[in-house]
Amino acid sequence: MPLPPQPLSQYVAIAEPHHACGPLSNAAELSGMIVMVERGPSSDVCPMPDRYFGNKVVRLQEANAVAAIVVNNIPNEPLIYMGATSGDAAARVQIPSVFVSKETGDLFKQQLGTGRLHVSLSKPAGRLPMLTPGNPQRGTTLHSQFMFYEIWTPPGRDSGVIS
């Protein structure tokens, strides 16, 4: 789901386990919150398809989170698209989600360690959503036969303030 045009403002909580690759032990605490979750890990701790972005966001959605912040688990890496892939639950996602760098996620975690963190999410000004060919949720298709589309807000250098 794309980011809302008007800010969605709420306090932030962290999923337990942080990678949300299985049942959430703190699901009750996540209701009504913007929830942070870590990308990956690429190991048996988080086997496929549990590590797909869509599956993690749906797991948070099922805990009644109002939005998701997915934190990269690789330092100093450029931002990536959280794309849908065959076999994931992306078609069921009904809440907005954003991807942030590990460094930004670390700042958020540091703030949460000293108290509460309140975040506002909205569509960045001056950046139009893009409609791009998506991947089928089941089966296969030829590149020339795409019938699935995803809405993206392109990555950019957006500012934020932690106070």
Coordinates of C-alpha atoms in Angstrom, one line a residue:
M1 CA 0.0 0.0 0.0
P2 CA 1.4 3.4 -0.9
L3 CA 2.2 6.0 1.8
P4 CA -0.7 8.2 2.7
P5 CA -0.8 11.8 1.3
Q6 CA -1.5 13.1 4.9
P7 CA 0.9 12.1 7.6
L8 CA 0.2 8.9 9.5
S9 CA 1.6 9.7 13.0
Q10 CA 2.0 7.1 15.7
Y11 CA 4.5 5.7 18.2
V12 CA 6.9 3.0 17.2
A13 CA 7.4 -0.4 18.6
I14 CA 9.8 -3.2 17.7
A15 CA 8.6 -6.6 16.6
E16 CA 9.8 -9.6 18.7
P17 CA 11.6 -11.4 17.3
H18 CA 13.1 -8.4 15.5
H19 CA 13.1 -10.2 12.1
A20 CA 9.4 -11.2 12.4
C21 CA 10.1 -14.5 10.7
G22 CA 7.7 -16.4 12.9
P23 CA 5.0 -15.8 15.5
L24 CA 5.3 -12.5 17.2
S25 CA 5.8 -12.8 20.9
N26 CA 4.7 -9.2 21.5
A27 CA 1.8 -9.0 19.1
A28 CA -0.5 -7.4 21.7
E29 CA 1.9 -4.6 22.2
L30 CA 2.0 -3.8 18.4
S31 CA -1.7 -3.1 18.0
G32 CA -2.2 0.5 16.7
M33 CA 1.6 1.1 16.4
I34 CA 4.1 1.7 13.6
V35 CA 6.2 -1.4 13.9
M36 CA 9.9 -1.8 13.1
V37 CA 11.1 -5.1 11.8
E38 CA 14.6 -6.1 10.5
R39 CA 15.3 -7.4 7.0
G40 CA 16.5 -10.9 6.7
P41 CA 18.4 -12.8 8.1
S42 CA 19.5 -14.9 5.2
S43 CA 19.9 -18.1 7.2
D44 CA 17.9 -21.0 8.6
V45 CA 16.8 -18.7 11.4
C46 CA 14.5 -17.1 8.8
P47 CA 13.8 -19.6 6.0
M48 CA 11.9 -18.8 2.8
P49 CA 9.2 -17.7 2.5
D50 CA 9.2 -16.1 6.0
R51 CA 11.9 -13.6 5.0
Y52 CA 10.0 -12.1 2.1
F53 CA 9.1 -8.4 2.8
G54 CA 5.4 -9.0 2.1
N55 CA 5.2 -11.8 4.6
K56 CA 6.8 -9.8 7.3
V57 CA 4.5 -6.8 6.7
V58 CA 1.4 -9.1 6.7
R59 CA 2.5 -10.6 10.0
L60 CA 2.7 -7.1 11.5
Q61 CA -0.7 -6.2 9.9
E62 CA -2.2 -9.3 11.5
A63 CA -1.0 -7.9 14.9
N64 CA -3.0 -4.7 14.0
A65 CA 0.1 -2.5 13.3
V66 CA -0.9 0.6 11.3
A67 CA 2.4 0.7 9.3
A68 CA 5.7 -1.0 9.0
I69 CA 9.3 0.2 9.0
V70 CA 11.6 -2.4 7.5
V71 CA 15.2 -1.8 8.6
N72 CA 18.1 -3.0 6.4
N73 CA 20.4 -5.5 8.1
I74 CA 23.4 -4.7 6.0
P75 CA 25.4 -1.6 6.9
N76 CA 26.2 1.2 4.4
E77 CA 24.1 -0.4 1.7
P78 CA 21.9 1.7 -0.7
L79 CA 18.2 1.5 -0.2
I80 CA 16.3 -1.2 -2.2
Y81 CA 12.8 -1.7 -3.4
M82 CA 10.7 -4.0 -1.2
G83 CA 9.3 -5.9 -4.2
A84 CA 6.7 -8.6 -4.4
T85 CA 7.8 -12.1 -5.5
S86 CA 6.0 -15.2 -6.4
G87 CA 5.1 -17.1 -3.2
D88 CA 4.9 -14.1 -0.9
A89 CA 1.8 -12.5 0.7
A90 CA 2.3 -9.0 -0.8
A91 CA -1.2 -9.1 -2.3
R92 CA -2.6 -9.1 1.2
V93 CA -0.7 -6.1 2.4
Q94 CA -3.1 -3.3 3.5
I95 CA -0.8 -1.1 5.6
P96 CA 1.9 1.3 4.4
S97 CA 5.5 0.2 4.7
V98 CA 8.9 1.9 4.2
F99 CA 12.5 0.6 4.0
V100 CA 15.2 2.5 5.8
S101 CA 19.0 2.0 6.1
K102 CA 20.6 0.1 8.9
E103 CA 22.0 3.4 10.1
T104 CA 18.6 5.1 10.3
G105 CA 17.2 2.0 12.0
D106 CA 20.0 2.1 14.6
L107 CA 19.1 5.8 15.3
F108 CA 15.5 4.8 15.8
K109 CA 16.5 1.9 18.1
Q110 CA 18.8 4.2 20.1
Q111 CA 15.9 6.6 20.6
L112 CA 13.6 3.8 21.7
G113 CA 16.2 2.7 24.2
T114 CA 15.9 6.1 25.9
G115 CA 12.1 6.5 25.8
R116 CA 9.5 6.6 23.1
L117 CA 9.7 7.3 19.4
H118 CA 6.9 9.0 17.5
V119 CA 7.1 8.9 13.7
S120 CA 5.0 10.5 10.9
L121 CA 4.9 8.8 7.5
S122 CA 3.5 10.4 4.4
K123 CA 4.1 10.4 0.6
P124 CA 7.2 12.6 0.0
A125 CA 6.4 15.9 -1.6
G126 CA 7.4 16.2 -5.3
R127 CA 7.7 12.4 -5.9
L128 CA 4.9 10.7 -7.8
P129 CA 4.2 7.1 -7.2
M130 CA 5.2 4.8 -10.1
L131 CA 3.1 1.9 -11.5
T132 CA 5.5 -0.9 -12.4
P133 CA 5.0 -4.5 -13.6
G134 CA 4.8 -6.8 -10.7
N135 CA 5.2 -10.4 -10.2
P136 CA 2.4 -13.0 -10.1
Q137 CA 1.5 -14.3 -6.7
R138 CA 1.0 -17.8 -8.0
G139 CA 2.2 -19.5 -11.1
T140 CA 4.4 -18.1 -13.8
T141 CA 4.0 -15.6 -16.6
L142 CA 6.0 -14.4 -19.6
H143 CA 7.4 -10.9 -19.4
S144 CA 5.1 -9.7 -22.2
Q145 CA 2.1 -11.0 -20.3
F146 CA 2.3 -9.1 -17.0
M147 CA -1.1 -8.7 -15.4
F148 CA 0.1 -7.7 -12.0
Y149 CA 1.3 -4.2 -11.0
E150 CA 2.8 -2.6 -8.0
I151 CA 2.7 1.0 -6.8
W152 CA 6.1 2.3 -5.7
T153 CA 7.2 5.6 -4.3
P154 CA 10.7 5.9 -5.7
P155 CA 13.6 6.1 -3.1
G156 CA 15.1 9.5 -2.4
R157 CA 16.9 11.5 0.2
D158 CA 14.1 12.4 2.6
S159 CA 14.8 14.2 5.8
G160 CA 13.7 13.3 9.3
V161 CA 14.1 14.7 12.8
I162 CA 14.6 12.7 15.9
S163 CA 13.8 14.6 19.0

